[in-house]
Amino acid sequence: MTVVEEERVANERSASHRLGSVQGHVVIQRDRVQGHNRLYRDYFAEEPVYGPRLFRRRFQMHRPLFLRIASVVEDFDPYFVQRRNAAGNLGLPSLQKITAAMRMLAYRVSADFVDDYVLIGESTTIESVKSFVKVVVAIFVDDYLRSPNNDDIKKIARDW
C-alpha cells in the first residue's frame, strides 16, 4: 500500500510541473504500480493466476530459473534495484525491468510490444535489455555461455 500511496502523491506533485526531460516530448503516465502488481499476481505470487506450465511457455524457462537469474542480476547491477529517481518518484521494480528484457529477447519482439503488459516505456525497455545482457554475460559467461563440450552434447542429446 505504501508504494501505491507514494506513486499517487508523486503523480499529484508532478501534475503541476512540466513533465519529461525534453520540451515537447510526450510523456505517457503509466500505472507502474498496477503493472507490477498484475505481473506479480499473475506469475510470481505464492498461488499465481498462471501456473508453472503457462509460466514455462510464456517465459521460455521455469519459474525457479527465472527467479535465480533475476536475483543474481539484481545483486550484480544496481540498475535493477528499485530506487527513487531525481524527481523523488519511485522507480520501476527489478521484476518489471527483467521481465521486459527477457520477453523482448525470448520472443524477439520490439521494445514497444512489451509495454502493453509490463507497463514500461520503450526507452526503459531498451535500457533494461542492454543492462540485462551485459550483466548476464559478465556473470554467466564461464558456466553457460561457452561452447559445449562432449559431456554437454551428451546431456543435450539425452534430454531431447
CSV table of N, CA and C in Angstrom, one decimal:
chain,number,residue,atom,x,y,z
A,1,MET,N,0.8,-1.2,0.0
A,1,MET,CA,0.0,0.0,0.0
A,1,MET,C,0.9,1.3,0.0
A,2,THR,N,2.0,1.2,0.7
A,2,THR,CA,2.9,2.3,0.7
A,2,THR,C,3.4,2.7,-0.7
A,3,VAL,N,3.7,1.8,-1.5
A,3,VAL,CA,4.1,2.0,-2.9
A,3,VAL,C,3.0,2.7,-3.7
A,4,VAL,N,1.8,2.3,-3.5
A,4,VAL,CA,0.6,2.9,-4.2
A,4,VAL,C,0.4,4.3,-3.7
A,5,GLU,N,0.5,4.5,-2.4
A,5,GLU,CA,0.3,5.9,-1.9
A,5,GLU,C,1.5,6.8,-2.4
A,6,GLU,N,2.7,6.3,-2.4
A,6,GLU,CA,3.8,7.2,-2.8
A,6,GLU,C,3.7,7.5,-4.3
A,7,GLU,N,3.2,6.6,-5.1
A,7,GLU,CA,3.0,6.8,-6.5
A,7,GLU,C,1.9,7.8,-6.7
A,8,ARG,N,0.8,7.8,-6.0
A,8,ARG,CA,-0.2,8.7,-6.1
A,8,ARG,C,0.2,10.1,-5.7
A,9,VAL,N,1.0,10.2,-4.6
A,9,VAL,CA,1.5,11.6,-4.2
A,9,VAL,C,2.4,12.1,-5.2
A,10,ALA,N,3.3,11.3,-5.8
A,10,ALA,CA,4.2,11.7,-6.8
A,10,ALA,C,3.5,12.2,-8.0
A,11,ASN,N,2.5,11.5,-8.4
A,11,ASN,CA,1.7,11.9,-9.6
A,11,ASN,C,1.0,13.2,-9.4
A,12,GLU,N,0.5,13.4,-8.2
A,12,GLU,CA,-0.2,14.7,-7.9
A,12,GLU,C,0.8,15.8,-8.0
A,13,ARG,N,2.0,15.6,-7.4
A,13,ARG,CA,3.1,16.6,-7.3
A,13,ARG,C,3.6,17.0,-8.7
A,14,SER,N,3.7,15.9,-9.6
A,14,SER,CA,4.3,16.2,-10.9
A,14,SER,C,3.2,16.8,-11.9
A,15,ALA,N,2.0,16.7,-11.5
A,15,ALA,CA,0.9,17.2,-12.4
A,15,ALA,C,1.0,18.7,-12.7
A,16,SER,N,1.5,19.4,-11.7
A,16,SER,CA,1.6,20.8,-11.8
A,16,SER,C,2.9,21.3,-12.5
A,17,HIS,N,3.8,20.4,-12.7
A,17,HIS,CA,5.1,20.8,-13.3
A,17,HIS,C,5.2,20.2,-14.7
A,18,ARG,N,6.1,20.8,-15.5
A,18,ARG,CA,6.3,20.3,-16.8
A,18,ARG,C,6.9,18.9,-16.7
A,19,LEU,N,6.4,18.0,-17.5
A,19,LEU,CA,6.8,16.6,-17.4
A,19,LEU,C,7.9,16.3,-18.5
A,20,GLY,N,8.7,15.4,-18.3
A,20,GLY,CA,9.7,14.9,-19.3
A,20,GLY,C,11.0,15.8,-19.3
A,21,SER,N,12.0,15.2,-19.8
A,21,SER,CA,13.3,15.9,-19.8
A,21,SER,C,13.5,16.7,-21.1
A,22,VAL,N,12.7,16.4,-22.1
A,22,VAL,CA,12.8,17.1,-23.4
A,22,VAL,C,11.5,17.9,-23.6
A,23,GLN,N,11.6,19.2,-23.8
A,23,GLN,CA,10.5,20.0,-24.0
A,23,GLN,C,9.7,19.5,-25.3
A,24,GLY,N,8.4,19.4,-25.2
A,24,GLY,CA,7.6,18.9,-26.3
A,24,GLY,C,7.5,17.4,-26.4
A,25,HIS,N,8.3,16.7,-25.6
A,25,HIS,CA,8.3,15.2,-25.5
A,25,HIS,C,7.0,14.7,-24.9
A,26,VAL,N,6.4,13.8,-25.5
A,26,VAL,CA,5.1,13.3,-24.9
A,26,VAL,C,5.4,12.3,-23.8
A,27,VAL,N,4.8,12.5,-22.7
A,27,VAL,CA,5.0,11.6,-21.5
A,27,VAL,C,3.7,10.9,-21.3
A,28,ILE,N,3.8,9.5,-21.3
A,28,ILE,CA,2.7,8.7,-21.1
A,28,ILE,C,2.7,8.3,-19.6
A,29,GLN,N,1.6,8.6,-18.9
A,29,GLN,CA,1.5,8.3,-17.5
A,29,GLN,C,1.0,6.8,-17.4
A,30,ARG,N,2.0,5.9,-17.1
A,30,ARG,CA,1.6,4.5,-17.0
A,30,ARG,C,1.4,4.3,-15.5
A,31,ASP,N,0.5,3.4,-15.2
A,31,ASP,CA,0.3,3.0,-13.8
A,31,ASP,C,1.3,1.9,-13.5
A,32,ARG,N,2.5,2.2,-13.2
A,32,ARG,CA,3.6,1.3,-12.9
A,32,ARG,C,3.3,0.3,-11.8
A,33,VAL,N,2.7,0.9,-10.8
A,33,VAL,CA,2.3,0.0,-9.6
A,33,VAL,C,1.3,-1.1,-10.0
A,34,GLN,N,0.3,-0.7,-10.8
A,34,GLN,CA,-0.6,-1.7,-11.3
A,34,GLN,C,0.1,-2.7,-12.2
A,35,GLY,N,1.0,-2.3,-13.0
A,35,GLY,CA,1.8,-3.2,-13.8
A,35,GLY,C,2.6,-4.2,-13.0
A,36,HIS,N,3.2,-3.7,-12.0
A,36,HIS,CA,4.0,-4.6,-11.1
A,36,HIS,C,3.1,-5.5,-10.4
A,37,ASN,N,2.0,-5.0,-9.8
A,37,ASN,CA,1.0,-5.9,-9.0
A,37,ASN,C,0.4,-7.0,-9.9
A,38,ARG,N,0.1,-6.6,-11.2
A,38,ARG,CA,-0.5,-7.6,-12.1
A,38,ARG,C,0.5,-8.7,-12.4
A,39,LEU,N,1.7,-8.2,-12.8
A,39,LEU,CA,2.8,-9.2,-13.1
A,39,LEU,C,3.1,-10.1,-11.9
A,40,TYR,N,3.2,-9.6,-10.7
A,40,TYR,CA,3.4,-10.4,-9.5
A,40,TYR,C,2.3,-11.4,-9.3
A,41,ARG,N,1.1,-10.9,-9.3
A,41,ARG,CA,-0.1,-11.7,-9.1
A,41,ARG,C,-0.2,-12.8,-10.1
A,42,ASP,N,0.0,-12.5,-11.4
A,42,ASP,CA,-0.2,-13.4,-12.5
A,42,ASP,C,0.9,-14.5,-12.5
A,43,TYR,N,2.1,-14.2,-12.1
A,43,TYR,CA,3.2,-15.2,-12.3
A,43,TYR,C,4.1,-15.5,-11.0
A,44,PHE,N,4.2,-14.6,-10.1
A,44,PHE,CA,5.2,-14.7,-9.0
A,44,PHE,C,4.6,-14.9,-7.6
A,45,ALA,N,3.3,-14.7,-7.4
A,45,ALA,CA,2.7,-14.9,-6.1
A,45,ALA,C,2.8,-16.3,-5.7
A,46,GLU,N,2.5,-16.6,-4.4
A,46,GLU,CA,2.6,-17.9,-3.9
A,46,GLU,C,1.6,-18.8,-4.6
A,47,GLU,N,0.4,-18.3,-4.9
A,47,GLU,CA,-0.5,-19.0,-5.8
A,47,GLU,C,-0.8,-18.2,-7.0
A,48,PRO,N,0.0,-18.2,-8.0
A,48,PRO,CA,-0.2,-17.3,-9.2
A,48,PRO,C,-1.4,-17.7,-10.0
A,49,VAL,N,-1.9,-16.7,-10.7
A,49,VAL,CA,-3.0,-16.9,-11.6
A,49,VAL,C,-2.6,-17.9,-12.7
A,50,TYR,N,-1.5,-17.8,-13.2
A,50,TYR,CA,-1.0,-18.7,-14.3
A,50,TYR,C,0.1,-19.7,-13.7
A,51,GLY,N,-0.2,-21.0,-13.8
A,51,GLY,CA,0.7,-22.0,-13.1
A,51,GLY,C,2.0,-22.2,-13.9
A,52,PRO,N,2.7,-23.2,-13.4
A,52,PRO,CA,4.1,-23.5,-13.9
A,52,PRO,C,4.1,-23.7,-15.4
A,53,ARG,N,3.1,-24.4,-16.0
A,53,ARG,CA,3.1,-24.7,-17.4
A,53,ARG,C,3.0,-23.5,-18.3
A,54,LEU,N,2.1,-22.6,-17.9
A,54,LEU,CA,2.0,-21.3,-18.6
A,54,LEU,C,3.2,-20.4,-18.4
A,55,PHE,N,3.7,-20.4,-17.2
A,55,PHE,CA,5.0,-19.6,-16.9
A,55,PHE,C,6.1,-20.1,-17.9
A,56,ARG,N,6.2,-21.4,-18.0
A,56,ARG,CA,7.3,-22.0,-18.8
A,56,ARG,C,7.1,-21.6,-20.3
A,57,ARG,N,5.8,-21.7,-20.7
A,57,ARG,CA,5.5,-21.4,-22.1
A,57,ARG,C,5.7,-19.9,-22.4
A,58,ARG,N,5.4,-19.0,-21.5
A,58,ARG,CA,5.4,-17.6,-21.7
A,58,ARG,C,6.8,-17.0,-21.4
A,59,PHE,N,7.6,-17.6,-20.6
A,59,PHE,CA,8.9,-17.0,-20.3
A,59,PHE,C,10.0,-17.8,-20.9
A,60,GLN,N,9.7,-19.0,-21.5
A,60,GLN,CA,10.7,-19.8,-22.1
A,60,GLN,C,11.7,-20.4,-21.1
A,61,MET,N,11.2,-20.5,-19.9
A,61,MET,CA,12.0,-21.1,-18.8
A,61,MET,C,11.1,-21.4,-17.6
A,62,HIS,N,11.6,-22.2,-16.7
A,62,HIS,CA,10.9,-22.5,-15.5
A,62,HIS,C,11.0,-21.3,-14.5
A,63,ARG,N,10.0,-21.2,-13.7
A,63,ARG,CA,10.0,-20.0,-12.7
A,63,ARG,C,11.2,-20.0,-11.8
A,64,PRO,N,11.7,-21.1,-11.2
A,64,PRO,CA,12.8,-21.1,-10.3
A,64,PRO,C,14.1,-20.5,-11.1
A,65,LEU,N,14.2,-20.9,-12.3
A,65,LEU,CA,15.4,-20.4,-13.1
A,65,LEU,C,15.3,-18.9,-13.3
A,66,PHE,N,14.1,-18.5,-13.7
A,66,PHE,CA,13.8,-17.0,-13.8
A,66,PHE,C,14.2,-16.3,-12.6
A,67,LEU,N,13.7,-16.8,-11.4
A,67,LEU,CA,13.9,-16.1,-10.2
A,67,LEU,C,15.4,-16.1,-9.8
A,68,ARG,N,16.1,-17.2,-10.1
A,68,ARG,CA,17.5,-17.3,-9.8
A,68,ARG,C,18.3,-16.2,-10.7
A,69,ILE,N,18.0,-16.2,-11.9
A,69,ILE,CA,18.6,-15.2,-12.8
A,69,ILE,C,18.3,-13.8,-12.3
A,70,ALA,N,17.0,-13.5,-12.0
A,70,ALA,CA,16.6,-12.2,-11.6
A,70,ALA,C,17.4,-11.8,-10.3
A,71,SER,N,17.5,-12.7,-9.3
A,71,SER,CA,18.2,-12.4,-8.1
A,71,SER,C,19.7,-12.1,-8.3
A,72,VAL,N,20.3,-12.9,-9.1
A,72,VAL,CA,21.7,-12.7,-9.4
A,72,VAL,C,21.9,-11.3,-10.2
A,73,VAL,N,21.1,-11.1,-11.1
A,73,VAL,CA,21.2,-9.8,-11.9
A,73,VAL,C,21.0,-8.6,-11.0
A,74,GLU,N,20.0,-8.7,-10.1
A,74,GLU,CA,19.7,-7.6,-9.2
A,74,GLU,C,20.8,-7.4,-8.2
A,75,ASP,N,21.4,-8.4,-7.7
A,75,ASP,CA,22.6,-8.3,-6.8
A,75,ASP,C,23.8,-7.7,-7.5
A,76,PHE,N,24.0,-8.0,-8.8
A,76,PHE,CA,25.2,-7.6,-9.5
A,76,PHE,C,25.1,-6.2,-10.0
A,77,ASP,N,24.0,-5.7,-10.4
A,77,ASP,CA,23.9,-4.4,-11.0
A,77,ASP,C,22.8,-3.5,-10.3
A,78,PRO,N,23.2,-2.4,-9.8
A,78,PRO,CA,22.3,-1.5,-9.1
A,78,PRO,C,21.2,-0.9,-10.0
A,79,TYR,N,21.3,-1.0,-11.3
A,79,TYR,CA,20.3,-0.5,-12.2
A,79,TYR,C,19.0,-1.2,-12.0
A,80,PHE,N,19.1,-2.5,-11.6
A,80,PHE,CA,17.9,-3.3,-11.4
A,80,PHE,C,17.3,-3.2,-10.0
A,81,VAL,N,17.9,-2.5,-9.1
A,81,VAL,CA,17.3,-2.3,-7.8
A,81,VAL,C,16.3,-1.1,-7.9
A,82,GLN,N,15.1,-1.3,-7.3
A,82,GLN,CA,14.2,-0.2,-7.3
A,82,GLN,C,14.6,0.9,-6.4
A,83,ARG,N,14.6,2.1,-7.0
A,83,ARG,CA,15.1,3.3,-6.2
A,83,ARG,C,14.3,4.5,-6.7
A,84,ARG,N,14.5,5.6,-6.0
A,84,ARG,CA,13.8,6.9,-6.4
A,84,ARG,C,14.6,7.6,-7.5
A,85,ASN,N,13.9,8.2,-8.4
A,85,ASN,CA,14.6,9.0,-9.5
A,85,ASN,C,14.9,10.4,-9.0
A,86,ALA,N,15.5,11.2,-9.8
A,86,ALA,CA,15.9,12.6,-9.5
A,86,ALA,C,14.7,13.4,-9.0
A,87,ALA,N,13.5,13.1,-9.4
A,87,ALA,CA,12.3,13.9,-9.0
A,87,ALA,C,11.7,13.3,-7.7
A,88,GLY,N,12.3,12.3,-7.2
A,88,GLY,CA,11.8,11.7,-6.0
A,88,GLY,C,10.8,10.6,-6.2
A,89,ASN,N,10.5,10.3,-7.4
A,89,ASN,CA,9.4,9.3,-7.7
A,89,ASN,C,10.1,7.9,-7.6
A,90,LEU,N,9.3,7.0,-7.1
A,90,LEU,CA,9.7,5.6,-7.0
A,90,LEU,C,9.9,5.0,-8.4
A,91,GLY,N,11.0,4.4,-8.7
A,91,GLY,CA,11.3,3.8,-10.0
A,91,GLY,C,10.6,2.4,-10.2
A,92,LEU,N,11.0,1.8,-11.3
A,92,LEU,CA,10.4,0.5,-11.6
A,92,LEU,C,11.1,-0.6,-10.7
A,93,PRO,N,10.3,-1.6,-10.3
A,93,PRO,CA,10.9,-2.7,-9.6
A,93,PRO,C,11.7,-3.6,-10.6
A,94,SER,N,12.7,-4.3,-10.1
A,94,SER,CA,13.5,-5.2,-10.9
A,94,SER,C,12.7,-6.2,-11.7
A,95,LEU,N,11.6,-6.7,-11.1
A,95,LEU,CA,10.8,-7.7,-11.8
A,95,LEU,C,10.2,-7.1,-13.1
A,96,GLN,N,9.8,-5.9,-13.2
A,96,GLN,CA,9.3,-5.3,-14.4
A,96,GLN,C,10.4,-5.2,-15.4
A,97,LYS,N,11.6,-4.6,-15.0
A,97,LYS,CA,12.7,-4.4,-15.9
A,97,LYS,C,13.2,-5.7,-16.5
A,98,ILE,N,13.4,-6.7,-15.6
A,98,ILE,CA,13.9,-8.0,-16.1
A,98,ILE,C,12.9,-8.8,-16.9
A,99,THR,N,11.6,-8.7,-16.6
A,99,THR,CA,10.6,-9.3,-17.4
A,99,THR,C,10.5,-8.7,-18.8
A,100,ALA,N,10.6,-7.4,-18.9
A,100,ALA,CA,10.6,-6.7,-20.2
A,100,ALA,C,11.8,-7.2,-21.0
A,101,ALA,N,13.0,-7.2,-20.4
A,101,ALA,CA,14.2,-7.6,-21.1
A,101,ALA,C,14.1,-9.1,-21.6
A,102,MET,N,13.7,-9.9,-20.7
A,102,MET,CA,13.6,-11.4,-21.1
A,102,MET,C,12.5,-11.6,-22.1
A,103,ARG,N,11.4,-11.0,-22.0
A,103,ARG,CA,10.4,-11.2,-23.1
A,103,ARG,C,10.8,-10.7,-24.4
A,104,MET,N,11.5,-9.5,-24.4
A,104,MET,CA,12.0,-9.0,-25.7
A,104,MET,C,13.0,-9.9,-26.3
A,105,LEU,N,13.9,-10.5,-25.5
A,105,LEU,CA,14.9,-11.4,-26.0
A,105,LEU,C,14.2,-12.8,-26.4
A,106,ALA,N,13.4,-13.3,-25.6
A,106,ALA,CA,12.8,-14.6,-25.8
A,106,ALA,C,11.9,-14.7,-27.0
A,107,TYR,N,11.1,-13.6,-27.2
A,107,TYR,CA,10.2,-13.6,-28.3
A,107,TYR,C,10.6,-12.8,-29.5
A,108,ARG,N,11.8,-12.1,-29.4
A,108,ARG,CA,12.3,-11.3,-30.5
A,108,ARG,C,11.3,-10.3,-30.9
A,109,VAL,N,10.7,-9.6,-29.9
A,109,VAL,CA,9.7,-8.5,-30.2
A,109,VAL,C,10.3,-7.2,-30.0
A,110,SER,N,9.7,-6.1,-30.5
A,110,SER,CA,10.2,-4.8,-30.3
A,110,SER,C,10.0,-4.3,-28.8
A,111,ALA,N,10.7,-3.3,-28.5
A,111,ALA,CA,10.6,-2.8,-27.1
A,111,ALA,C,9.2,-2.2,-26.8
A,112,ASP,N,8.6,-1.7,-27.9
A,112,ASP,CA,7.3,-1.1,-27.7
A,112,ASP,C,6.2,-2.2,-27.4
A,113,PHE,N,6.5,-3.4,-27.9
A,113,PHE,CA,5.5,-4.5,-27.7
A,113,PHE,C,5.3,-4.9,-26.2
A,114,VAL,N,6.3,-4.9,-25.4
A,114,VAL,CA,6.2,-5.3,-24.0
A,114,VAL,C,5.5,-4.3,-23.1
A,115,ASP,N,5.3,-3.1,-23.6
A,115,ASP,CA,4.6,-2.0,-22.8
A,115,ASP,C,3.2,-2.4,-22.5
A,116,ASP,N,2.5,-3.0,-23.4
A,116,ASP,CA,1.1,-3.3,-23.2
A,116,ASP,C,0.8,-4.1,-21.9
A,117,TYR,N,1.7,-5.0,-21.5
A,117,TYR,CA,1.5,-5.8,-20.3
A,117,TYR,C,2.4,-5.4,-19.2
A,118,VAL,N,3.6,-5.1,-19.4
A,118,VAL,CA,4.6,-4.8,-18.3
A,118,VAL,C,4.5,-3.4,-17.9
A,119,LEU,N,3.9,-2.5,-18.8
A,119,LEU,CA,3.7,-1.1,-18.5
A,119,LEU,C,5.0,-0.4,-18.2
A,120,ILE,N,6.0,-0.6,-19.1
A,120,ILE,CA,7.2,0.3,-19.1
A,120,ILE,C,7.5,0.7,-20.5
A,121,GLY,N,8.0,1.9,-20.6
A,121,GLY,CA,8.2,2.5,-21.9
A,121,GLY,C,9.3,1.9,-22.7
A,122,GLU,N,9.3,2.3,-24.0
A,122,GLU,CA,10.2,1.8,-25.0
A,122,GLU,C,11.6,2.0,-24.6
A,123,SER,N,11.9,3.3,-24.2
A,123,SER,CA,13.3,3.6,-23.9
A,123,SER,C,13.8,2.9,-22.7
A,124,THR,N,12.9,2.7,-21.7
A,124,THR,CA,13.3,2.0,-20.5
A,124,THR,C,13.5,0.5,-20.8
A,125,THR,N,12.7,0.0,-21.7
A,125,THR,CA,12.9,-1.4,-22.0
A,125,THR,C,14.2,-1.6,-22.8
A,126,ILE,N,14.5,-0.7,-23.7
A,126,ILE,CA,15.8,-0.8,-24.4
A,126,ILE,C,17.0,-0.7,-23.4
A,127,GLU,N,16.9,0.2,-22.5
A,127,GLU,CA,17.9,0.3,-21.5
A,127,GLU,C,18.0,-0.9,-20.6
A,128,SER,N,16.9,-1.5,-20.3
A,128,SER,CA,16.9,-2.7,-19.5
A,128,SER,C,17.5,-3.9,-20.2
A,129,VAL,N,17.2,-4.0,-21.5
A,129,VAL,CA,17.8,-5.1,-22.3
A,129,VAL,C,19.3,-5.0,-22.3
A,130,LYS,N,19.8,-3.8,-22.6
A,130,LYS,CA,21.2,-3.5,-22.7
A,130,LYS,C,21.9,-3.9,-21.4
A,131,SER,N,21.3,-3.4,-20.3
A,131,SER,CA,21.9,-3.7,-19.0
A,131,SER,C,21.8,-5.2,-18.7
A,132,PHE,N,20.7,-5.8,-18.9
A,132,PHE,CA,20.5,-7.2,-18.7
A,132,PHE,C,21.5,-8.1,-19.4
A,133,VAL,N,21.7,-7.8,-20.7
A,133,VAL,CA,22.6,-8.6,-21.5
A,133,VAL,C,24.0,-8.5,-21.0
A,134,LYS,N,24.4,-7.2,-20.6
A,134,LYS,CA,25.8,-7.0,-20.1
A,134,LYS,C,26.0,-7.8,-18.8
A,135,VAL,N,25.0,-7.8,-17.9
A,135,VAL,CA,25.1,-8.4,-16.7
A,135,VAL,C,25.1,-10.0,-16.8
A,136,VAL,N,24.2,-10.5,-17.7
A,136,VAL,CA,24.2,-11.9,-17.9
A,136,VAL,C,25.5,-12.4,-18.5
A,137,VAL,N,26.1,-11.7,-19.4
A,137,VAL,CA,27.3,-12.1,-20.0
A,137,VAL,C,28.4,-12.1,-18.9
A,138,ALA,N,28.5,-11.0,-18.2
A,138,ALA,CA,29.5,-10.9,-17.1
A,138,ALA,C,29.4,-12.0,-16.1
A,139,ILE,N,28.2,-12.3,-15.7
A,139,ILE,CA,28.0,-13.3,-14.6
A,139,ILE,C,28.1,-14.8,-15.1
A,140,PHE,N,27.5,-15.1,-16.2
A,140,PHE,CA,27.3,-16.4,-16.7
A,140,PHE,C,28.2,-16.9,-17.8
A,141,VAL,N,29.1,-16.1,-18.3
A,141,VAL,CA,29.9,-16.4,-19.4
A,141,VAL,C,30.7,-17.7,-19.2
A,142,ASP,N,31.4,-17.9,-18.1
A,142,ASP,CA,32.2,-19.0,-17.8
A,142,ASP,C,31.5,-20.3,-17.7
A,143,ASP,N,30.3,-20.3,-17.2
A,143,ASP,CA,29.5,-21.5,-17.0
A,143,ASP,C,28.5,-21.9,-18.1
A,144,TYR,N,27.9,-20.9,-18.7
A,144,TYR,CA,26.8,-21.2,-19.6
A,144,TYR,C,27.0,-20.6,-21.0
A,145,LEU,N,27.8,-19.7,-21.2
A,145,LEU,CA,28.0,-19.1,-22.5
A,145,LEU,C,29.3,-19.5,-23.2
A,146,ARG,N,29.6,-20.7,-23.1
A,146,ARG,CA,30.8,-21.2,-23.7
A,146,ARG,C,30.4,-22.3,-24.7
A,147,SER,N,31.3,-22.7,-25.6
A,147,SER,CA,31.0,-23.8,-26.5
A,147,SER,C,30.7,-25.1,-25.7
A,148,PRO,N,29.8,-25.9,-26.2
A,148,PRO,CA,29.5,-27.1,-25.4
A,148,PRO,C,30.7,-28.1,-25.6
A,149,ASN,N,31.0,-28.9,-24.5
A,149,ASN,CA,32.0,-29.9,-24.5
A,149,ASN,C,31.2,-31.2,-24.8
A,150,ASN,N,32.0,-32.3,-24.8
A,150,ASN,CA,31.3,-33.6,-25.1
A,150,ASN,C,30.3,-34.0,-24.1
A,151,ASP,N,30.5,-33.8,-22.8
A,151,ASP,CA,29.5,-34.1,-21.8
A,151,ASP,C,28.2,-33.3,-22.0
A,152,ASP,N,28.4,-32.0,-22.3
A,152,ASP,CA,27.2,-31.1,-22.6
A,152,ASP,C,26.4,-31.7,-23.8
A,153,ILE,N,27.1,-32.1,-24.8
A,153,ILE,CA,26.4,-32.6,-26.0
A,153,ILE,C,25.6,-33.9,-25.7
A,154,LYS,N,26.3,-34.8,-24.9
A,154,LYS,CA,25.6,-36.0,-24.5
A,154,LYS,C,24.3,-35.7,-23.7
A,155,LYS,N,24.5,-34.7,-22.7
A,155,LYS,CA,23.3,-34.4,-21.9
A,155,LYS,C,22.2,-33.8,-22.7
A,156,ILE,N,22.5,-32.9,-23.7
A,156,ILE,CA,21.5,-32.3,-24.5
A,156,ILE,C,20.8,-33.3,-25.4
A,157,ALA,N,21.6,-34.3,-25.9
A,157,ALA,CA,21.1,-35.3,-26.8
A,157,ALA,C,20.1,-36.2,-26.0
A,158,ARG,N,20.5,-36.5,-24.7
A,158,ARG,CA,19.7,-37.4,-23.8
A,158,ARG,C,18.4,-36.7,-23.5
A,159,ASP,N,18.4,-35.4,-23.3
A,159,ASP,CA,17.2,-34.6,-22.9
A,159,ASP,C,16.3,-34.5,-24.1
A,160,TRP,N,16.7,-34.6,-25.3
A,160,TRP,CA,15.8,-34.4,-26.4
A,160,TRP,C,15.2,-35.7,-26.7
